[in-house]
């Protein structure tokens, strides 16, 4: 009976942890984003949706760089002793304002240049550019929220951003505003997310020295930018190779498989944003790191098992749902694609966890294997779809195995130190 009570208590504690709350919120956001793509791919048709996809790719490319800064800020805040946090937040406040002004000027000149070059057809990217300075500030503020684990602000900002993008874009389309209206809704969604967390950084009361902070953010941001690069190369690099090495049909199937992999990866990406500050804080305070690892491991395992089961039992149904019946030839390879994404996601989580200990080797493993993967695909004597998929799953399983071994050694040393 006592053991059952303890198990029940542990389960309740798991359910109410920030990791679980943020994970569930992230899943809701991912469903909204998937719904956005599914709705507008049908409303717009291939040509116009292709233009929207280009805008979304442009936005995600820039925001991925800002995401590296978010992770670096989160690491700094969670690693900072309470007595020094006020100075750190003041420095981040000044730096964020300066970056906001600088990026506003940069994107203003870019918008003017686009307008002079393309005329009114440049309106959608111009609207998107207008929100990118807010996107940079939003990333820093979210980094502070994650570092301090302000769960309410994290969840509200993410879901408000998704809601404004989805509902605003639908309203704009129904009002006949076209692609420009949809782009405006995307821009407004970024500003809405920023508005929720804008008070995370206080206004500094006195001048702040920024050189040390810039150096720390630069080093941390560069490491996480390399990890973001590894993610793009590992999951999407084969799309670019397929354009020149495979037939147009096989290239489309590769793109469909990559979409399914991105869905799986981003379903678990929020776990990395929680894992980094939790592990960093546990290391700094001498707490058992297993407490931070447990909910992340359980949630990652649950998602991975669900994905593998679904891709094994109903691959054709999933393919029809995600991209349509015309891509059904990719269905037999969906399970291997999912296994590749699961292996890379675990490597990504391990690399993030190692960064909490100041160890960058996990990042180099992810990046090196991603480059090797693309090189192997490019050197196939007779390139074909199944060959690309087999190379990807083999490389990512190898990377995952090496990362697991490295992390097991690091975790063993950490457990011995805390005893």
Coordinates of C-alpha atoms in Angstrom, one line a residue:
X1 CA 0.0 0.0 0.0
X2 CA 2.8 2.4 0.9
X3 CA 4.5 1.7 -2.4
X4 CA 1.3 2.4 -4.3
X5 CA 0.8 5.7 -2.5
X6 CA 4.3 6.7 -3.4
X7 CA 3.8 5.7 -7.0
X8 CA 0.6 7.8 -7.1
X9 CA 2.3 10.8 -5.5
X10 CA 5.2 10.5 -8.0
X11 CA 2.7 10.4 -10.9
X12 CA 0.8 13.5 -9.6
X13 CA 4.1 15.3 -9.2
X14 CA 5.1 14.4 -12.8
X15 CA 1.8 15.7 -14.1
X16 CA 2.1 19.1 -12.5
X17 CA 5.8 19.7 -13.4
X18 CA 6.6 22.6 -15.6
X19 CA 8.1 20.2 -18.2
X20 CA 4.7 18.5 -18.6
X21 CA 2.8 21.7 -18.7
X22 CA 5.1 23.3 -21.3
X23 CA 5.2 20.0 -23.3
X24 CA 1.4 19.9 -23.5
X25 CA 1.2 23.5 -24.5
X26 CA 3.8 22.9 -27.2
X27 CA 1.8 20.0 -28.5
X28 CA -1.2 22.3 -28.8
X29 CA 0.8 24.9 -30.6
X30 CA 2.1 22.2 -33.0
X31 CA -1.4 21.1 -33.7
X32 CA -2.4 24.7 -34.5
X33 CA 0.7 25.1 -36.8
X34 CA -0.1 21.8 -38.6
X35 CA -3.7 23.0 -39.0
X36 CA -2.5 26.3 -40.4
X37 CA -0.6 24.5 -43.2
X38 CA -3.3 22.0 -43.9
X39 CA -6.0 24.7 -44.2
X40 CA -4.1 27.1 -46.3
X41 CA -2.6 24.5 -48.6
X42 CA -6.2 23.7 -49.6
X43 CA -7.5 27.3 -49.6
X44 CA -4.7 28.8 -51.6
X45 CA -3.8 26.2 -54.2
X46 CA -0.3 25.1 -55.1
X47 CA 1.0 28.4 -56.6
X48 CA 0.0 30.8 -53.9
X49 CA 0.7 28.3 -51.1
X50 CA 4.2 27.9 -52.5
X51 CA 4.7 31.7 -52.0
X52 CA 3.4 31.4 -48.5
X53 CA 5.7 28.4 -47.8
X54 CA 8.6 30.6 -49.0
X55 CA 7.6 33.3 -46.5
X56 CA 7.3 30.8 -43.7
X57 CA 10.7 29.3 -44.6
X58 CA 12.2 32.8 -44.5
X59 CA 10.6 33.5 -41.1
X60 CA 11.7 30.2 -39.7
X61 CA 15.3 30.6 -40.9
X62 CA 15.6 34.0 -39.2
X63 CA 13.8 32.9 -36.0
X64 CA 16.1 29.8 -35.8
X65 CA 19.0 32.2 -35.3
X66 CA 17.0 34.0 -32.7
X67 CA 16.2 30.6 -31.1
X68 CA 19.9 30.0 -30.6
X69 CA 20.0 33.3 -28.7
X70 CA 17.0 32.2 -26.6
X71 CA 18.8 29.0 -25.5
X72 CA 21.9 31.0 -24.7
X73 CA 19.9 33.5 -22.6
X74 CA 18.1 30.6 -20.8
X75 CA 21.4 29.0 -20.0
X76 CA 22.8 32.2 -18.6
X77 CA 19.8 33.0 -16.5
X78 CA 19.5 29.5 -15.0
X79 CA 23.2 29.4 -14.3
X80 CA 23.3 32.7 -12.5
X81 CA 23.3 32.9 -8.7
X82 CA 20.3 34.8 -7.3
X83 CA 22.4 37.7 -6.0
X84 CA 23.7 38.4 -9.5
X85 CA 20.5 37.9 -11.4
X86 CA 19.4 41.6 -11.1
X87 CA 22.6 42.8 -12.9
X88 CA 22.2 40.1 -15.6
X89 CA 18.6 41.0 -16.3
X90 CA 19.5 44.7 -16.4
X91 CA 22.3 44.0 -18.9
X92 CA 19.9 41.9 -21.0
X93 CA 17.4 44.7 -21.0
X94 CA 19.8 47.2 -22.3
X95 CA 21.2 44.8 -24.9
X96 CA 17.7 43.8 -26.1
X97 CA 16.7 47.5 -26.6
X98 CA 19.9 48.1 -28.6
X99 CA 19.4 45.1 -30.8
X100 CA 15.7 46.0 -31.3
X101 CA 16.7 49.5 -32.6
X102 CA 19.5 48.1 -34.8
X103 CA 17.3 45.4 -36.4
X104 CA 14.5 47.9 -36.9
X105 CA 16.9 50.0 -39.0
X106 CA 18.3 47.0 -40.9
X107 CA 14.8 45.6 -41.8
X108 CA 13.5 49.1 -42.6
X109 CA 16.2 49.5 -45.3
X110 CA 15.6 45.9 -46.5
X111 CA 11.9 46.7 -46.8
X112 CA 12.5 49.9 -48.7
X113 CA 14.9 48.1 -51.1
X114 CA 12.3 45.3 -51.7
X115 CA 9.5 47.8 -52.3
X116 CA 11.6 49.8 -54.8
X117 CA 12.6 46.5 -56.6
X118 CA 9.3 44.6 -56.6
X119 CA 6.6 47.3 -55.9
X120 CA 3.4 46.3 -54.3
X121 CA 4.2 42.6 -54.7
X122 CA 6.8 43.1 -52.0
X123 CA 4.1 43.8 -49.4
X124 CA 4.0 40.3 -47.8
X125 CA 7.7 40.1 -47.0
X126 CA 7.7 43.8 -46.0
X127 CA 5.0 43.1 -43.4
X128 CA 7.0 40.1 -42.2
X129 CA 10.2 42.1 -41.9
X130 CA 8.3 44.7 -39.8
X131 CA 7.8 42.0 -37.1
X132 CA 11.3 40.6 -37.0
X133 CA 12.8 43.1 -34.5
X134 CA 10.0 42.1 -32.2
X135 CA 10.9 38.4 -32.9
X136 CA 14.5 39.1 -31.8
X137 CA 13.3 40.7 -28.5
X138 CA 10.7 37.9 -28.1
X139 CA 13.5 35.3 -28.3
X140 CA 15.5 37.0 -25.5
X141 CA 12.5 37.5 -23.3
X142 CA 11.4 33.8 -23.8
X143 CA 15.0 32.9 -22.9
X144 CA 14.6 34.8 -19.6
X145 CA 11.2 33.1 -19.0
X146 CA 12.6 29.6 -19.5
X147 CA 15.7 30.4 -17.4
X148 CA 13.5 31.5 -14.5
X149 CA 10.9 28.9 -15.4
X150 CA 8.0 31.3 -15.5
X151 CA 5.6 28.6 -16.9
X152 CA 2.5 30.8 -17.2
X153 CA 4.2 33.4 -19.4
X154 CA 5.8 30.7 -21.5
X155 CA 2.5 28.9 -22.2
X156 CA 0.4 32.1 -22.7
X157 CA 2.9 33.7 -25.2
X158 CA 3.3 30.5 -27.3
X159 CA -0.4 29.8 -27.5
X160 CA -1.4 33.4 -28.1
X161 CA 1.1 33.6 -30.9
X162 CA -0.3 30.5 -32.5
X163 CA -3.9 31.6 -32.0
X164 CA -3.4 35.1 -33.6
X165 CA -1.6 33.5 -36.5
X166 CA -4.3 30.9 -37.2
X167 CA -7.4 33.0 -36.5
X168 CA -6.0 36.2 -37.9
X169 CA -4.9 34.6 -41.1
X170 CA -8.3 33.0 -41.6
X171 CA -10.0 36.3 -41.0
X172 CA -7.7 38.1 -43.4
X173 CA -8.3 35.5 -46.1
X174 CA -12.1 35.6 -45.6
X175 CA -11.9 39.4 -45.9
X176 CA -10.2 39.1 -49.3
X177 CA -6.8 40.4 -48.2
X178 CA -5.0 37.6 -49.8
X179 CA -1.4 36.6 -49.2
X180 CA -0.6 40.1 -47.8
X181 CA -3.4 39.7 -45.1
X182 CA -2.0 36.3 -44.1
X183 CA 1.5 37.7 -43.9
X184 CA 0.2 40.6 -41.8
X185 CA -1.4 38.0 -39.4
X186 CA 1.9 36.2 -39.1
X187 CA 3.6 39.5 -38.2
X188 CA 0.9 40.3 -35.7
X189 CA 1.3 36.9 -34.1
X190 CA 5.0 37.6 -33.3
X191 CA 4.2 40.9 -31.8
X192 CA 1.4 39.4 -29.7
X193 CA 3.8 36.8 -28.3
X194 CA 6.3 39.5 -27.5
X195 CA 3.6 41.6 -25.7
X196 CA 2.9 38.8 -23.2
X197 CA 6.6 38.6 -22.0
X198 CA 7.7 42.2 -22.6
X199 CA 7.9 42.8 -18.8
X200 CA 10.3 39.9 -18.1
X201 CA 13.2 42.4 -18.3
X202 CA 13.2 45.4 -16.0
X203 CA 14.3 48.9 -17.1
X204 CA 17.9 49.4 -15.7
X205 CA 18.2 52.0 -13.0
X206 CA 21.9 52.7 -13.8
X207 CA 24.4 52.2 -16.6
X208 CA 25.3 48.6 -17.4
X209 CA 28.6 47.1 -18.6
X210 CA 27.8 44.9 -21.6
X211 CA 31.1 43.6 -22.9
X212 CA 31.2 40.5 -20.7
X213 CA 27.5 39.7 -21.4
X214 CA 28.0 40.1 -25.1
X215 CA 30.9 37.7 -25.0
X216 CA 29.0 35.1 -23.0
X217 CA 26.0 35.3 -25.2
X218 CA 28.2 35.2 -28.3
X219 CA 29.9 32.0 -27.2
X220 CA 26.6 30.3 -26.0
X221 CA 24.7 31.5 -29.0
X222 CA 27.3 30.2 -31.5
X223 CA 27.1 26.7 -29.9
X224 CA 23.4 26.6 -30.1
X225 CA 23.4 28.0 -33.6
X226 CA 25.6 25.0 -34.6
X227 CA 23.1 22.7 -33.1
X228 CA 20.3 24.4 -35.1
X229 CA 22.4 24.0 -38.2
X230 CA 22.8 20.3 -37.4
X231 CA 19.1 20.0 -37.1
X232 CA 18.5 21.6 -40.6
X233 CA 21.2 19.5 -42.2
X234 CA 20.1 16.2 -40.6
X235 CA 16.4 16.5 -41.2
X236 CA 16.1 18.7 -44.3
X237 CA 19.5 18.6 -46.1
X238 CA 18.4 15.7 -48.3
X239 CA 15.6 17.9 -49.7
X240 CA 18.3 20.1 -51.4
X241 CA 20.3 17.1 -52.6
X242 CA 17.2 15.4 -54.0
X243 CA 16.6 18.4 -56.3
X244 CA 19.7 17.6 -58.3
X245 CA 20.2 13.9 -57.7
X246 CA 16.7 12.3 -57.7
X247 CA 13.7 12.5 -60.0
X248 CA 11.1 15.2 -59.4
X249 CA 8.7 12.6 -58.1
X250 CA 11.3 11.2 -55.6
X251 CA 12.2 14.7 -54.6
X252 CA 8.6 15.3 -53.6
X253 CA 8.5 12.1 -51.6
X254 CA 11.6 13.1 -49.8
X255 CA 10.0 16.4 -48.9
X256 CA 6.9 14.6 -47.6
X257 CA 9.1 12.3 -45.4
X258 CA 11.0 15.3 -44.1
X259 CA 7.8 17.1 -43.2
X260 CA 6.8 14.1 -41.0
X261 CA 10.2 14.2 -39.4
X262 CA 9.9 17.9 -38.6
X263 CA 6.6 17.2 -36.9
X264 CA 8.1 14.6 -34.7
X265 CA 11.1 16.7 -33.8
X266 CA 9.2 19.8 -33.0
X267 CA 6.7 17.8 -30.9
X268 CA 9.7 17.2 -28.5
X269 CA 11.6 20.5 -29.1
X270 CA 10.0 22.1 -26.0
X271 CA 11.6 19.3 -23.9
X272 CA 15.0 20.7 -24.8
X273 CA 14.0 24.3 -23.8
X274 CA 13.0 22.9 -20.4
X275 CA 15.8 20.5 -20.0
X276 CA 18.6 23.1 -20.4
X277 CA 17.6 25.4 -17.5
X278 CA 16.5 22.6 -15.3
X279 CA 19.7 20.7 -15.6
X280 CA 21.8 23.9 -15.3
X281 CA 20.0 24.9 -12.2
X282 CA 20.4 21.4 -10.7
X283 CA 24.1 21.4 -11.4
X284 CA 24.6 24.8 -9.9
X285 CA 22.7 24.0 -6.7
X286 CA 24.0 20.5 -6.3
X287 CA 20.6 18.9 -6.8
X288 CA 20.2 15.4 -8.3
X289 CA 20.1 15.8 -12.1
X290 CA 17.9 12.7 -12.4
X291 CA 14.9 14.8 -11.2
X292 CA 15.3 17.1 -14.2
X293 CA 15.8 14.1 -16.6
X294 CA 12.9 12.0 -15.5
X295 CA 9.9 13.9 -16.9
X296 CA 11.8 14.7 -20.2
X297 CA 12.7 11.0 -20.6
X298 CA 9.1 9.8 -19.9
X299 CA 7.6 12.4 -22.3
X300 CA 10.1 11.7 -25.1
X301 CA 9.6 8.0 -24.7
X302 CA 5.8 8.3 -24.9
X303 CA 5.9 10.4 -28.1
X304 CA 8.5 8.1 -29.7
X305 CA 6.4 5.0 -29.0
X306 CA 3.2 6.7 -30.3
X307 CA 5.0 7.8 -33.5
X308 CA 6.5 4.4 -34.2
X309 CA 3.2 2.6 -33.5
X310 CA 1.3 5.0 -35.8
X311 CA 3.9 4.9 -38.7
X312 CA 3.9 1.0 -38.4
X313 CA 0.2 0.4 -38.3
X314 CA -1.4 3.2 -40.4
X315 CA 1.4 4.7 -42.6
X316 CA -0.9 5.3 -45.6
X317 CA -3.5 7.0 -43.5
X318 CA -0.9 9.3 -41.9
X319 CA 0.6 10.1 -45.4
X320 CA -2.9 11.0 -46.7
X321 CA -3.5 13.2 -43.7
X322 CA -0.2 15.1 -43.8
X323 CA 0.4 15.6 -47.5
X324 CA -2.3 13.9 -49.5
X325 CA -2.9 10.6 -51.4
X326 CA -0.5 11.7 -54.2
X327 CA 2.4 11.0 -51.8
X328 CA 1.3 7.6 -50.8
X329 CA 4.4 6.0 -52.4
X330 CA 6.3 7.4 -49.4
X331 CA 4.2 5.5 -46.9
X332 CA 6.3 2.3 -46.8
X333 CA 9.3 4.4 -45.8
X334 CA 7.5 6.4 -43.2
X335 CA 8.5 4.2 -40.2
X336 CA 12.2 4.4 -41.1
X337 CA 11.8 8.2 -41.5
X338 CA 10.2 8.4 -38.1
X339 CA 13.0 6.3 -36.6
X340 CA 15.6 8.7 -38.1
X341 CA 13.7 11.7 -36.5
X342 CA 13.5 9.9 -33.1
X343 CA 17.2 9.1 -33.1
X344 CA 18.1 12.7 -34.1
X345 CA 15.8 14.1 -31.5
X346 CA 17.4 12.0 -28.8
X347 CA 20.8 13.2 -29.9
X348 CA 19.6 16.8 -29.9
X349 CA 18.3 16.4 -26.3
X350 CA 21.5 14.8 -25.2
X351 CA 23.5 17.6 -26.8
X352 CA 21.4 20.1 -25.0
X353 CA 21.8 18.3 -21.7
X354 CA 25.6 18.2 -22.1
X355 CA 25.6 21.9 -22.7
X356 CA 24.2 22.3 -19.2
X357 CA 27.5 20.8 -18.0
X358 CA 29.5 23.0 -20.3
X359 CA 30.2 20.1 -22.7
X360 CA 29.9 20.9 -26.4
X361 CA 30.8 17.4 -27.7
X362 CA 27.2 16.4 -28.2
X363 CA 26.7 19.4 -30.6
X364 CA 29.8 18.3 -32.6
X365 CA 28.5 14.8 -32.8
X366 CA 25.2 16.0 -34.2
X367 CA 26.8 18.4 -36.7
X368 CA 29.6 15.9 -37.8
X369 CA 27.2 13.1 -38.5
X370 CA 24.8 15.4 -40.3
X371 CA 27.6 16.4 -42.7
X372 CA 28.7 12.7 -43.1
X373 CA 25.1 11.8 -43.9
X374 CA 24.8 14.4 -46.7
X375 CA 28.2 13.4 -48.1
X376 CA 27.2 9.7 -48.2
X377 CA 23.9 10.6 -50.0
X378 CA 25.8 12.7 -52.5
X379 CA 28.3 9.9 -53.2
X380 CA 25.8 7.1 -53.9
X381 CA 26.7 5.6 -57.4
X382 CA 23.0 5.3 -58.3
X383 CA 21.0 7.7 -56.1
X384 CA 17.5 6.6 -55.2
X385 CA 14.8 7.3 -52.6
X386 CA 15.2 4.2 -50.4
X387 CA 19.0 4.7 -50.4
X388 CA 18.6 8.2 -49.0
X389 CA 16.3 7.0 -46.3
X390 CA 18.6 4.1 -45.3
X391 CA 21.6 6.4 -45.1
X392 CA 19.7 8.8 -42.9
X393 CA 18.5 6.2 -40.5
X394 CA 21.9 4.5 -40.3
X395 CA 23.7 7.8 -39.6
X396 CA 21.2 9.0 -37.1
X397 CA 21.1 5.7 -35.2
X398 CA 25.0 5.8 -35.0
X399 CA 24.9 9.4 -33.8
X400 CA 22.3 8.5 -31.2
X401 CA 24.4 5.5 -29.9
X402 CA 27.6 7.6 -29.6
X403 CA 25.7 10.4 -27.8
X404 CA 24.0 8.0 -25.4
X405 CA 27.4 6.5 -24.5
X406 CA 28.9 9.9 -24.0
X407 CA 26.0 11.1 -21.8
X408 CA 26.1 7.9 -19.7
X409 CA 29.7 8.6 -18.8
X410 CA 28.9 12.2 -18.0
X411 CA 25.9 11.2 -15.9
X412 CA 27.8 8.6 -14.0
X413 CA 30.5 11.2 -13.1
X414 CA 27.7 13.7 -12.1
X415 CA 26.1 11.1 -9.8
X416 CA 29.4 10.2 -8.2
X417 CA 30.1 13.8 -7.5
X418 CA 26.7 14.5 -5.8
X419 CA 27.1 11.5 -3.4

